[in-house]
PDB file of C-alpha atoms in Angstrom:
ATOM      1  CA  MET A   8      19.174 -15.244  -2.943  1.00  0.00           C
ATOM      2  CA  LYS A   9      17.261 -11.944  -2.825  1.00  0.00           C
ATOM      3  CA  SER A  10      14.888 -10.970  -0.034  1.00  0.00           C
ATOM      4  CA  GLY A  11      11.692  -9.043  -0.638  1.00  0.00           C
ATOM      5  CA  LEU A  12       8.940  -7.311   1.294  1.00  0.00           C
ATOM      6  CA  VAL A  13       5.442  -7.525  -0.224  1.00  0.00           C
ATOM      7  CA  LEU A  14       2.777  -5.112   1.048  1.00  0.00           C
ATOM      8  CA  GLU A  15      -0.896  -5.315   0.159  1.00  0.00           C
ATOM      9  CA  GLY A  16      -3.141  -2.274   0.462  1.00  0.00           C
ATOM     10  CA  GLY A  17      -6.364  -1.755   2.352  1.00  0.00           C
ATOM     11  CA  ALA A  18      -6.480   2.017   2.890  1.00  0.00           C
ATOM     12  CA  LEU A  19      -6.091   2.746   6.624  1.00  0.00           C
ATOM     13  CA  ARG A  20      -5.827  -0.959   7.408  1.00  0.00           C
ATOM     14  CA  GLY A  21      -2.342  -0.319   6.068  1.00  0.00           C
ATOM     15  CA  LEU A  22      -1.471   1.241   9.426  1.00  0.00           C
ATOM     16  CA  PHE A  23      -1.252  -2.363  10.644  1.00  0.00           C
ATOM     17  CA  SER A  24       1.530  -2.889   8.087  1.00  0.00           C
ATOM     18  CA  VAL A  25       3.171   0.337   9.277  1.00  0.00           C
ATOM     19  CA  GLY A  26       3.362  -1.048  12.810  1.00  0.00           C
ATOM     20  CA  VAL A  27       4.998  -4.257  11.577  1.00  0.00           C
ATOM     21  CA  MET A  28       7.429  -2.326   9.363  1.00  0.00           C
ATOM     22  CA  ASP A  29       8.450   0.043  12.138  1.00  0.00           C
ATOM     23  CA  VAL A  30       9.356  -2.915  14.353  1.00  0.00           C
ATOM     24  CA  MET A  31      11.406  -4.444  11.534  1.00  0.00           C
ATOM     25  CA  MET A  32      13.197  -1.140  10.890  1.00  0.00           C
ATOM     26  CA  GLU A  33      13.965  -0.793  14.588  1.00  0.00           C
ATOM     27  CA  HIS A  34      15.557  -4.256  14.447  1.00  0.00           C
ATOM     28  CA  GLY A  35      17.706  -3.295  11.467  1.00  0.00           C
ATOM     29  CA  ILE A  36      16.074  -5.641   8.978  1.00  0.00           C
ATOM     30  CA  ARG A  37      16.892  -4.759   5.390  1.00  0.00           C
ATOM     31  CA  PHE A  38      15.428  -6.146   2.202  1.00  0.00           C
ATOM     32  CA  ASP A  39      16.782  -6.244  -1.325  1.00  0.00           C
ATOM     33  CA  GLY A  40      13.439  -5.072  -2.658  1.00  0.00           C
ATOM     34  CA  LEU A  41       9.960  -3.923  -1.682  1.00  0.00           C
ATOM     35  CA  VAL A  42       6.741  -3.907  -3.685  1.00  0.00           C
ATOM     36  CA  GLY A  43       3.707  -2.037  -2.407  1.00  0.00           C
ATOM     37  CA  VAL A  44       0.140  -1.756  -3.593  1.00  0.00           C
ATOM     38  CA  SER A  45      -2.086   1.218  -2.783  1.00  0.00           C
ATOM     39  CA  ALA A  46      -1.587   2.030   0.929  1.00  0.00           C
ATOM     40  CA  GLY A  47       1.284  -0.464   0.852  1.00  0.00           C
ATOM     41  CA  ALA A  48       3.034   1.829  -1.622  1.00  0.00           C
ATOM     42  CA  ALA A  49       2.096   5.067   0.140  1.00  0.00           C
ATOM     43  CA  PHE A  50       3.334   3.815   3.504  1.00  0.00           C
ATOM     44  CA  GLY A  51       6.055   1.428   2.308  1.00  0.00           C
ATOM     45  CA  CYS A  52       8.164   4.189   0.756  1.00  0.00           C
ATOM     46  CA  ASN A  53       9.118   5.151   4.315  1.00  0.00           C
ATOM     47  CA  TYR A  54      10.949   1.816   4.641  1.00  0.00           C
ATOM     48  CA  LYS A  55      13.315   2.758   1.839  1.00  0.00           C
ATOM     49  CA  SER A  56      13.873   6.203   3.345  1.00  0.00           C
ATOM     50  CA  GLY A  57      14.363   4.681   6.811  1.00  0.00           C
ATOM     51  CA  GLN A  58      11.733   6.872   8.459  1.00  0.00           C
ATOM     52  CA  ALA A  59      10.182   4.670  11.111  1.00  0.00           C
ATOM     53  CA  GLY A  60       7.256   6.386  12.794  1.00  0.00           C
ATOM     54  CA  ARG A  61       6.568   8.830   9.972  1.00  0.00           C
ATOM     55  CA  ALA A  62       3.454   7.216   8.469  1.00  0.00           C
ATOM     56  CA  ILE A  63       1.516   6.950  11.732  1.00  0.00           C
ATOM     57  CA  ARG A  64       2.672  10.435  12.738  1.00  0.00           C
ATOM     58  CA  TYR A  65       1.380  12.307   9.697  1.00  0.00           C
ATOM     59  CA  ASN A  66      -1.835  10.319   9.467  1.00  0.00           C
ATOM     60  CA  LYS A  67      -2.696  11.223  13.047  1.00  0.00           C
ATOM     61  CA  ARG A  68      -1.581  14.821  12.642  1.00  0.00           C
ATOM     62  CA  PHE A  69      -3.767  15.450   9.595  1.00  0.00           C
ATOM     63  CA  ALA A  70      -6.678  13.190  10.524  1.00  0.00           C
ATOM     64  CA  LYS A  71      -9.044  16.153  10.838  1.00  0.00           C
ATOM     65  CA  ASP A  72      -7.589  18.392   8.130  1.00  0.00           C
ATOM     66  CA  TRP A  73     -10.052  18.564   5.239  1.00  0.00           C
ATOM     67  CA  ARG A  74      -7.217  19.187   2.785  1.00  0.00           C
ATOM     68  CA  TYR A  75      -5.679  15.841   3.645  1.00  0.00           C
ATOM     69  CA  CYS A  76      -8.751  13.605   3.483  1.00  0.00           C
ATOM     70  CA  SER A  77     -12.416  14.552   3.498  1.00  0.00           C
ATOM     71  CA  LEU A  78     -15.705  14.550   1.635  1.00  0.00           C
ATOM     72  CA  ARG A  79     -15.120  18.262   1.136  1.00  0.00           C
ATOM     73  CA  SER A  80     -11.858  17.470  -0.668  1.00  0.00           C
ATOM     74  CA  LEU A  81     -13.654  14.906  -2.830  1.00  0.00           C
ATOM     75  CA  LEU A  82     -16.379  17.375  -3.785  1.00  0.00           C
ATOM     76  CA  LEU A  83     -14.013  20.280  -4.464  1.00  0.00           C
ATOM     77  CA  THR A  84     -11.112  18.452  -6.118  1.00  0.00           C
ATOM     78  CA  GLY A  85     -12.369  15.018  -7.179  1.00  0.00           C
ATOM     79  CA  ASP A  86      -9.963  13.291  -4.774  1.00  0.00           C
ATOM     80  CA  LEU A  87     -10.876  12.093  -1.295  1.00  0.00           C
ATOM     81  CA  PHE A  88      -7.201  12.228  -0.305  1.00  0.00           C
ATOM     82  CA  GLY A  89      -5.939  15.612  -1.434  1.00  0.00           C
ATOM     83  CA  ALA A  90      -3.889  15.062  -4.578  1.00  0.00           C
ATOM     84  CA  HIS A  91      -1.649  18.074  -3.998  1.00  0.00           C
ATOM     85  CA  TYR A  92      -1.843  18.542  -0.241  1.00  0.00           C
ATOM     86  CA  ALA A  93      -1.453  14.895   0.879  1.00  0.00           C
ATOM     87  CA  TYR A  94       0.983  13.700  -1.774  1.00  0.00           C
ATOM     88  CA  HIS A  95       3.101  16.774  -2.443  1.00  0.00           C
ATOM     89  CA  TYR A  96       2.731  19.600   0.097  1.00  0.00           C
ATOM     90  CA  VAL A  97       2.929  17.440   3.232  1.00  0.00           C
ATOM     91  CA  PRO A  98       6.020  15.411   2.205  1.00  0.00           C
ATOM     92  CA  GLU A  99       7.750  18.488   0.773  1.00  0.00           C
ATOM     93  CA  TYR A 100       7.117  21.037   3.519  1.00  0.00           C
ATOM     94  CA  VAL A 101       5.353  19.713   6.602  1.00  0.00           C
ATOM     95  CA  ASP A 102       6.409  16.154   7.509  1.00  0.00           C
ATOM     96  CA  VAL A 103       9.371  16.068   5.179  1.00  0.00           C
ATOM     97  CA  PHE A 104      10.127  12.888   3.271  1.00  0.00           C
ATOM     98  CA  ASP A 105      13.865  12.080   3.212  1.00  0.00           C
ATOM     99  CA  LYS A 106      14.546  11.982  -0.524  1.00  0.00           C
ATOM    100  CA  LYS A 107      18.308  11.628  -0.095  1.00  0.00           C
ATOM    101  CA  ALA A 108      17.979   8.594   2.155  1.00  0.00           C
ATOM    102  CA  PHE A 109      15.477   7.048  -0.259  1.00  0.00           C
ATOM    103  CA  ALA A 110      17.860   7.469  -3.202  1.00  0.00           C
ATOM    104  CA  ALA A 111      20.885   6.263  -1.219  1.00  0.00           C
ATOM    105  CA  ASN A 112      19.222   3.038  -0.058  1.00  0.00           C
ATOM    106  CA  PRO A 113      20.012   0.295  -2.626  1.00  0.00           C
ATOM    107  CA  MET A 114      16.721  -1.482  -1.907  1.00  0.00           C
ATOM    108  CA  ALA A 115      14.586  -1.602  -5.047  1.00  0.00           C
ATOM    109  CA  PHE A 116      11.129  -0.064  -4.606  1.00  0.00           C
ATOM    110  CA  TYR A 117       8.153  -0.914  -6.821  1.00  0.00           C
ATOM    111  CA  VAL A 118       4.575   0.319  -6.878  1.00  0.00           C
ATOM    112  CA  VAL A 119       1.619  -1.370  -8.566  1.00  0.00           C
ATOM    113  CA  CYS A 120      -1.060   0.564 -10.442  1.00  0.00           C
ATOM    114  CA  THR A 121      -3.906  -0.386 -12.768  1.00  0.00           C
ATOM    115  CA  ASP A 122      -4.131   1.029 -16.289  1.00  0.00           C
ATOM    116  CA  VAL A 123      -7.823   1.820 -16.704  1.00  0.00           C
ATOM    117  CA  VAL A 124      -7.613   1.639 -20.511  1.00  0.00           C
ATOM    118  CA  THR A 125      -6.027  -1.834 -20.753  1.00  0.00           C
ATOM    119  CA  GLY A 126      -7.367  -3.189 -17.466  1.00  0.00           C
ATOM    120  CA  GLU A 127      -3.892  -4.527 -16.674  1.00  0.00           C
ATOM    121  CA  ALA A 128      -1.424  -4.088 -13.827  1.00  0.00           C
ATOM    122  CA  VAL A 129       1.465  -1.667 -14.283  1.00  0.00           C
ATOM    123  CA  TYR A 130       4.618  -2.161 -12.189  1.00  0.00           C
ATOM    124  CA  LYS A 131       6.852   0.848 -11.745  1.00  0.00           C
ATOM    125  CA  ARG A 132      10.274   0.900 -10.077  1.00  0.00           C
ATOM    126  CA  LEU A 133      11.073   4.168  -8.311  1.00  0.00           C
ATOM    127  CA  ASP A 134      14.733   4.845  -7.520  1.00  0.00           C
ATOM    128  CA  ARG A 135      14.353   8.470  -6.488  1.00  0.00           C
ATOM    129  CA  VAL A 136      11.564  10.728  -5.287  1.00  0.00           C
ATOM    130  CA  ASP A 137      10.501  13.614  -7.492  1.00  0.00           C
ATOM    131  CA  TYR A 138       7.114  14.976  -8.536  1.00  0.00           C
ATOM    132  CA  ASP A 139       6.371  12.109 -10.928  1.00  0.00           C
ATOM    133  CA  SER A 140       7.444   9.480  -8.383  1.00  0.00           C
ATOM    134  CA  LEU A 141       4.967  10.876  -5.868  1.00  0.00           C
ATOM    135  CA  GLU A 142       2.323  10.798  -8.596  1.00  0.00           C
ATOM    136  CA  TRP A 143       3.035   7.091  -9.196  1.00  0.00           C
ATOM    137  CA  ILE A 144       2.528   6.448  -5.489  1.00  0.00           C
ATOM    138  CA  ARG A 145      -0.678   8.483  -5.570  1.00  0.00           C
ATOM    139  CA  ALA A 146      -1.914   6.557  -8.588  1.00  0.00           C
ATOM    140  CA  SER A 147      -1.302   3.244  -6.851  1.00  0.00           C
ATOM    141  CA  ALA A 148      -3.495   4.394  -3.961  1.00  0.00           C
ATOM    142  CA  SER A 149      -6.214   6.104  -6.028  1.00  0.00           C
ATOM    143  CA  MET A 150      -9.395   4.210  -5.193  1.00  0.00           C
ATOM    144  CA  PRO A 151     -12.160   4.100  -7.822  1.00  0.00           C
ATOM    145  CA  LEU A 152     -14.925   6.641  -7.153  1.00  0.00           C
ATOM    146  CA  ALA A 153     -12.759   8.333  -4.509  1.00  0.00           C
ATOM    147  CA  SER A 154     -10.107   9.569  -6.928  1.00  0.00           C
ATOM    148  CA  LYS A 155      -9.652  11.008 -10.363  1.00  0.00           C
ATOM    149  CA  VAL A 156      -7.778   8.976 -12.958  1.00  0.00           C
ATOM    150  CA  VAL A 157      -4.054   9.814 -12.796  1.00  0.00           C
ATOM    151  CA  ARG A 158      -2.251  10.374 -16.097  1.00  0.00           C
ATOM    152  CA  LEU A 159       1.415   9.376 -16.163  1.00  0.00           C
ATOM    153  CA  GLU A 160       3.570   8.670 -19.200  1.00  0.00           C
ATOM    154  CA  SER A 161       1.303   6.755 -21.592  1.00  0.00           C
ATOM    155  CA  HIS A 162      -0.970   5.463 -18.831  1.00  0.00           C
ATOM    156  CA  ARG A 163      -4.234   6.399 -17.186  1.00  0.00           C
ATOM    157  CA  LEU A 164      -4.054   4.903 -13.734  1.00  0.00           C
ATOM    158  CA  LEU A 165      -6.010   3.953 -10.640  1.00  0.00           C
ATOM    159  CA  ASP A 166      -5.651   1.626  -7.643  1.00  0.00           C
ATOM    160  CA  GLY A 167      -3.156  -1.196  -8.196  1.00  0.00           C
ATOM    161  CA  GLY A 168      -5.159  -3.473  -5.932  1.00  0.00           C
ATOM    162  CA  VAL A 169      -7.759  -3.923  -8.679  1.00  0.00           C
ATOM    163  CA  THR A 170      -5.391  -6.073 -10.758  1.00  0.00           C
ATOM    164  CA  ASP A 171      -2.679  -7.333  -8.374  1.00  0.00           C
ATOM    165  CA  SER A 172      -3.574  -6.976  -4.710  1.00  0.00           C
ATOM    166  CA  ILE A 173      -0.772  -9.142  -3.306  1.00  0.00           C
ATOM    167  CA  PRO A 174       2.075  -9.089  -5.865  1.00  0.00           C
ATOM    168  CA  LEU A 175       4.070 -12.009  -4.466  1.00  0.00           C
ATOM    169  CA  ARG A 176       4.123 -13.875  -7.772  1.00  0.00           C
ATOM    170  CA  PHE A 177       5.332 -10.726  -9.548  1.00  0.00           C
ATOM    171  CA  PHE A 178       8.174 -10.267  -7.089  1.00  0.00           C
ATOM    172  CA  GLN A 179       9.231 -13.874  -7.374  1.00  0.00           C
ATOM    173  CA  GLY A 180       9.384 -13.341 -11.122  1.00  0.00           C
ATOM    174  CA  GLU A 181      11.742 -10.429 -10.489  1.00  0.00           C
ATOM    175  CA  GLY A 182      14.114 -12.755  -8.648  1.00  0.00           C
ATOM    176  CA  TYR A 183      13.042 -12.152  -5.045  1.00  0.00           C
ATOM    177  CA  ASP A 184      12.862 -15.693  -3.745  1.00  0.00           C
ATOM    178  CA  ARG A 185      12.672 -15.139   0.017  1.00  0.00           C
ATOM    179  CA  ASN A 186       9.736 -12.855   0.740  1.00  0.00           C
ATOM    180  CA  VAL A 187       8.020 -11.466   3.811  1.00  0.00           C
ATOM    181  CA  VAL A 188       4.383 -10.730   3.001  1.00  0.00           C
ATOM    182  CA  ILE A 189       2.307  -8.393   5.192  1.00  0.00           C
ATOM    183  CA  LEU A 190      -1.442  -8.804   4.787  1.00  0.00           C
ATOM    184  CA  THR A 191      -4.142  -6.564   6.233  1.00  0.00           C
ATOM    185  CA  GLN A 192      -6.883  -9.181   6.509  1.00  0.00           C
ATOM    186  CA  PRO A 193      -6.918 -12.107   8.973  1.00  0.00           C
ATOM    187  CA  GLU A 194      -6.689 -15.801   8.116  1.00  0.00           C
ATOM    188  CA  GLY A 195      -9.896 -17.058   6.531  1.00  0.00           C
ATOM    189  CA  TYR A 196     -10.894 -13.780   4.898  1.00  0.00           C
ATOM    190  CA  VAL A 197     -12.756 -14.146   1.591  1.00  0.00           C
ATOM    191  CA  LYS A 198     -13.226 -11.102  -0.644  1.00  0.00           C
ATOM    192  CA  LYS A 199     -16.642 -10.386  -2.124  1.00  0.00           C
ATOM    193  CA  GLN A 200     -17.686  -7.960  -4.835  1.00  0.00           C
ATOM    194  CA  ASN A 201     -17.553  -4.297  -3.850  1.00  0.00           C
ATOM    195  CA  ARG A 202     -21.061  -3.117  -3.039  1.00  0.00           C
ATOM    196  CA  LEU A 203     -20.360   0.093  -4.987  1.00  0.00           C
ATOM    197  CA  PHE A 204     -19.555  -1.777  -8.190  1.00  0.00           C
ATOM    198  CA  PRO A 205     -22.887  -0.808  -9.853  1.00  0.00           C
ATOM    199  CA  LEU A 206     -21.998   2.855  -9.305  1.00  0.00           C
ATOM    200  CA  MET A 207     -18.508   2.254 -10.701  1.00  0.00           C
ATOM    201  CA  LYS A 208     -20.078   0.826 -13.854  1.00  0.00           C
ATOM    202  CA  VAL A 209     -21.745   4.183 -14.399  1.00  0.00           C
ATOM    203  CA  ALA A 210     -18.911   6.474 -13.322  1.00  0.00           C
ATOM    204  CA  LEU A 211     -16.197   4.548 -15.203  1.00  0.00           C
ATOM    205  CA  CYS A 212     -18.206   3.428 -18.225  1.00  0.00           C
ATOM    206  CA  ARG A 213     -15.515   4.828 -20.540  1.00  0.00           C
ATOM    207  CA  TYR A 214     -13.141   2.122 -19.316  1.00  0.00           C
ATOM    208  CA  PRO A 215     -14.770  -1.262 -19.987  1.00  0.00           C
ATOM    209  CA  LYS A 216     -11.531  -3.221 -19.515  1.00  0.00           C
ATOM    210  CA  PHE A 217     -11.052  -1.673 -16.101  1.00  0.00           C
ATOM    211  CA  LEU A 218     -14.636  -2.586 -15.166  1.00  0.00           C
ATOM    212  CA  SER A 219     -13.972  -6.130 -16.363  1.00  0.00           C
ATOM    213  CA  ALA A 220     -10.917  -6.290 -14.089  1.00  0.00           C
ATOM    214  CA  MET A 221     -12.981  -4.857 -11.240  1.00  0.00           C
ATOM    215  CA  SER A 222     -15.648  -7.533 -11.718  1.00  0.00           C
ATOM    216  CA  LYS A 223     -12.965 -10.224 -11.496  1.00  0.00           C
ATOM    217  CA  ARG A 224     -11.225  -8.693  -8.484  1.00  0.00           C
ATOM    218  CA  PRO A 225     -12.738 -10.974  -5.812  1.00  0.00           C
ATOM    219  CA  ALA A 226     -11.686 -14.116  -7.701  1.00  0.00           C
ATOM    220  CA  MET A 227      -8.224 -12.629  -8.353  1.00  0.00           C
ATOM    221  CA  TYR A 228      -7.743 -11.640  -4.722  1.00  0.00           C
ATOM    222  CA  ASN A 229      -8.900 -14.959  -3.323  1.00  0.00           C
ATOM    223  CA  ALA A 230      -6.628 -16.814  -5.750  1.00  0.00           C
ATOM    224  CA  GLU A 231      -3.696 -14.669  -4.636  1.00  0.00           C
ATOM    225  CA  LEU A 232      -4.477 -15.454  -0.999  1.00  0.00           C
ATOM    226  CA  ALA A 233      -4.418 -19.152  -1.860  1.00  0.00           C
ATOM    227  CA  TYR A 234      -1.056 -18.702  -3.599  1.00  0.00           C
ATOM    228  CA  VAL A 235       0.355 -16.865  -0.577  1.00  0.00           C
ATOM    229  CA  ARG A 236      -0.733 -19.762   1.674  1.00  0.00           C
ATOM    230  CA  GLN A 237       0.877 -22.238  -0.709  1.00  0.00           C
ATOM    231  CA  GLU A 238       4.188 -20.359  -0.679  1.00  0.00           C
ATOM    232  CA  GLU A 239       3.986 -19.952   3.092  1.00  0.00           C
ATOM    233  CA  GLN A 240       3.503 -23.689   3.585  1.00  0.00           C
ATOM    234  CA  ALA A 241       6.373 -24.415   1.193  1.00  0.00           C
ATOM    235  CA  GLY A 242       8.672 -22.161   3.229  1.00  0.00           C
ATOM    236  CA  ARG A 243       9.224 -19.693   0.395  1.00  0.00           C
ATOM    237  CA  ALA A 244       7.300 -16.861   2.064  1.00  0.00           C
ATOM    238  CA  TYR A 245       6.835 -15.679   5.622  1.00  0.00           C
ATOM    239  CA  VAL A 246       3.417 -14.138   6.191  1.00  0.00           C
ATOM    240  CA  VAL A 247       2.358 -11.652   8.858  1.00  0.00           C
ATOM    241  CA  ARG A 248      -1.404 -11.128   9.063  1.00  0.00           C
ATOM    242  CA  PRO A 249      -3.719  -9.648  11.704  1.00  0.00           C
ATOM    243  CA  GLU A 250      -5.023 -12.142  14.233  1.00  0.00           C
ATOM    244  CA  GLU A 251      -8.456 -10.501  14.076  1.00  0.00           C
ATOM    245  CA  ASN A 252     -10.396  -8.130  11.841  1.00  0.00           C
ATOM    246  CA  ILE A 253      -9.036  -4.605  11.694  1.00  0.00           C
ATOM    247  CA  THR A 254     -12.026  -2.447  12.501  1.00  0.00           C
ATOM    248  CA  ILE A 255     -11.198   0.787  10.746  1.00  0.00           C
ATOM    249  CA  GLY A 256     -12.846   2.220   7.656  1.00  0.00           C
ATOM    250  CA  TYR A 257     -11.192   3.250   4.419  1.00  0.00           C
ATOM    251  CA  THR A 258     -10.972   6.658   6.031  1.00  0.00           C
ATOM    252  CA  SER A 259     -10.870   7.787   9.639  1.00  0.00           C
ATOM    253  CA  HIS A 260     -10.666  11.140  11.365  1.00  0.00           C
ATOM    254  CA  ASP A 261      -9.904   9.630  14.765  1.00  0.00           C
ATOM    255  CA  PRO A 262      -6.184   9.636  15.716  1.00  0.00           C
ATOM    256  CA  GLU A 263      -6.854   7.206  18.569  1.00  0.00           C
ATOM    257  CA  GLU A 264      -8.406   4.696  16.158  1.00  0.00           C
ATOM    258  CA  MET A 265      -5.379   5.021  13.889  1.00  0.00           C
ATOM    259  CA  GLN A 266      -3.040   4.476  16.826  1.00  0.00           C
ATOM    260  CA  ARG A 267      -4.971   1.357  17.834  1.00  0.00           C
ATOM    261  CA  VAL A 268      -4.512  -0.202  14.381  1.00  0.00           C
ATOM    262  CA  TYR A 269      -0.840   0.776  14.385  1.00  0.00           C
ATOM    263  CA  GLU A 270      -0.374  -0.860  17.776  1.00  0.00           C
ATOM    264  CA  GLN A 271      -1.989  -4.055  16.433  1.00  0.00           C
ATOM    265  CA  GLY A 272       0.748  -4.055  13.818  1.00  0.00           C
ATOM    266  CA  ARG A 273       3.496  -3.397  16.339  1.00  0.00           C
ATOM    267  CA  ARG A 274       2.327  -6.301  18.498  1.00  0.00           C
ATOM    268  CA  ALA A 275       2.321  -8.564  15.456  1.00  0.00           C
ATOM    269  CA  GLY A 276       5.774  -7.339  14.474  1.00  0.00           C
ATOM    270  CA  GLU A 277       7.172  -7.998  17.936  1.00  0.00           C
ATOM    271  CA  LYS A 278       5.571 -11.438  17.981  1.00  0.00           C
ATOM    272  CA  HIS A 279       7.047 -12.417  14.611  1.00  0.00           C
ATOM    273  CA  ILE A 280      10.358 -10.549  14.605  1.00  0.00           C
ATOM    274  CA  GLU A 281      12.637 -13.405  15.657  1.00  0.00           C
ATOM    275  CA  ARG A 282      11.022 -15.804  13.200  1.00  0.00           C
ATOM    276  CA  ILE A 283      11.332 -13.187  10.448  1.00  0.00           C
ATOM    277  CA  LYS A 284      15.057 -12.926  11.183  1.00  0.00           C
ATOM    278  CA  GLU A 285      15.397 -16.697  11.114  1.00  0.00           C
ATOM    279  CA  PHE A 286      13.469 -16.906   7.841  1.00  0.00           C
ATOM    280  CA  LEU A 287      15.569 -14.204   6.169  1.00  0.00           C
ATOM    281  CA  PHE A 288      19.005 -14.975   7.505  1.00  0.00           C
ATOM    282  CA  SER A 289      19.166 -18.690   8.338  1.00  0.00           C
TER     283      SER A 289
END
């Protein structure tokens, strides 16, 4: 029986997931595999490298650095989150990502992206961290309108959440039959169409299959939530979700706001930790 950790995205709502993960790492919980989407991929890689505390630390440190995330970055480079600075310079030279620990950890690590040409999900396993691996993580977290299309191998990629926001079913298909799922929306949340979809139809008109996937995203997401509840009730998944709405935008330049969301996650992690252990190891 293989254990898995499934992380949805949600931009800076993902700091809630970071708080939960840090508690689990501090309690020595290991998984056979992890799959992350968007912010779940960008932050979840720190679980494989064993770097508790890193994700909240660098987000707070660079909250007001325009090179990390800003409208200025979007206007100058085409990426709201700096493609080079946030995804390469920071982990290489400033808040160093532990590549050796990542490679040494036998836990499988997957990211989910969306191919804008086919309009389908792409699942990529990353066993080591090099330039291309960081680009796969960036692609997974590249939100439409806020990012340029990322070209990797034969793909043109954007946000994985467009086609598989909560990849529990995918992970079960890979043989992970005992999964902890961390959501970033509270119980009862229902996704509606993105209010910027009309603008996306203009900006991404070259990719009609991607736009079709984007139009279906609310139905896809809500169906995945229903599936997660089904698996939770059947005892095949353990779900950690916020008890209330996480009031942070897709971006924030306020370290205190980031810390507040992180602390929400830590409280949830501490509340659930013993039941997570029982679920995984009983």
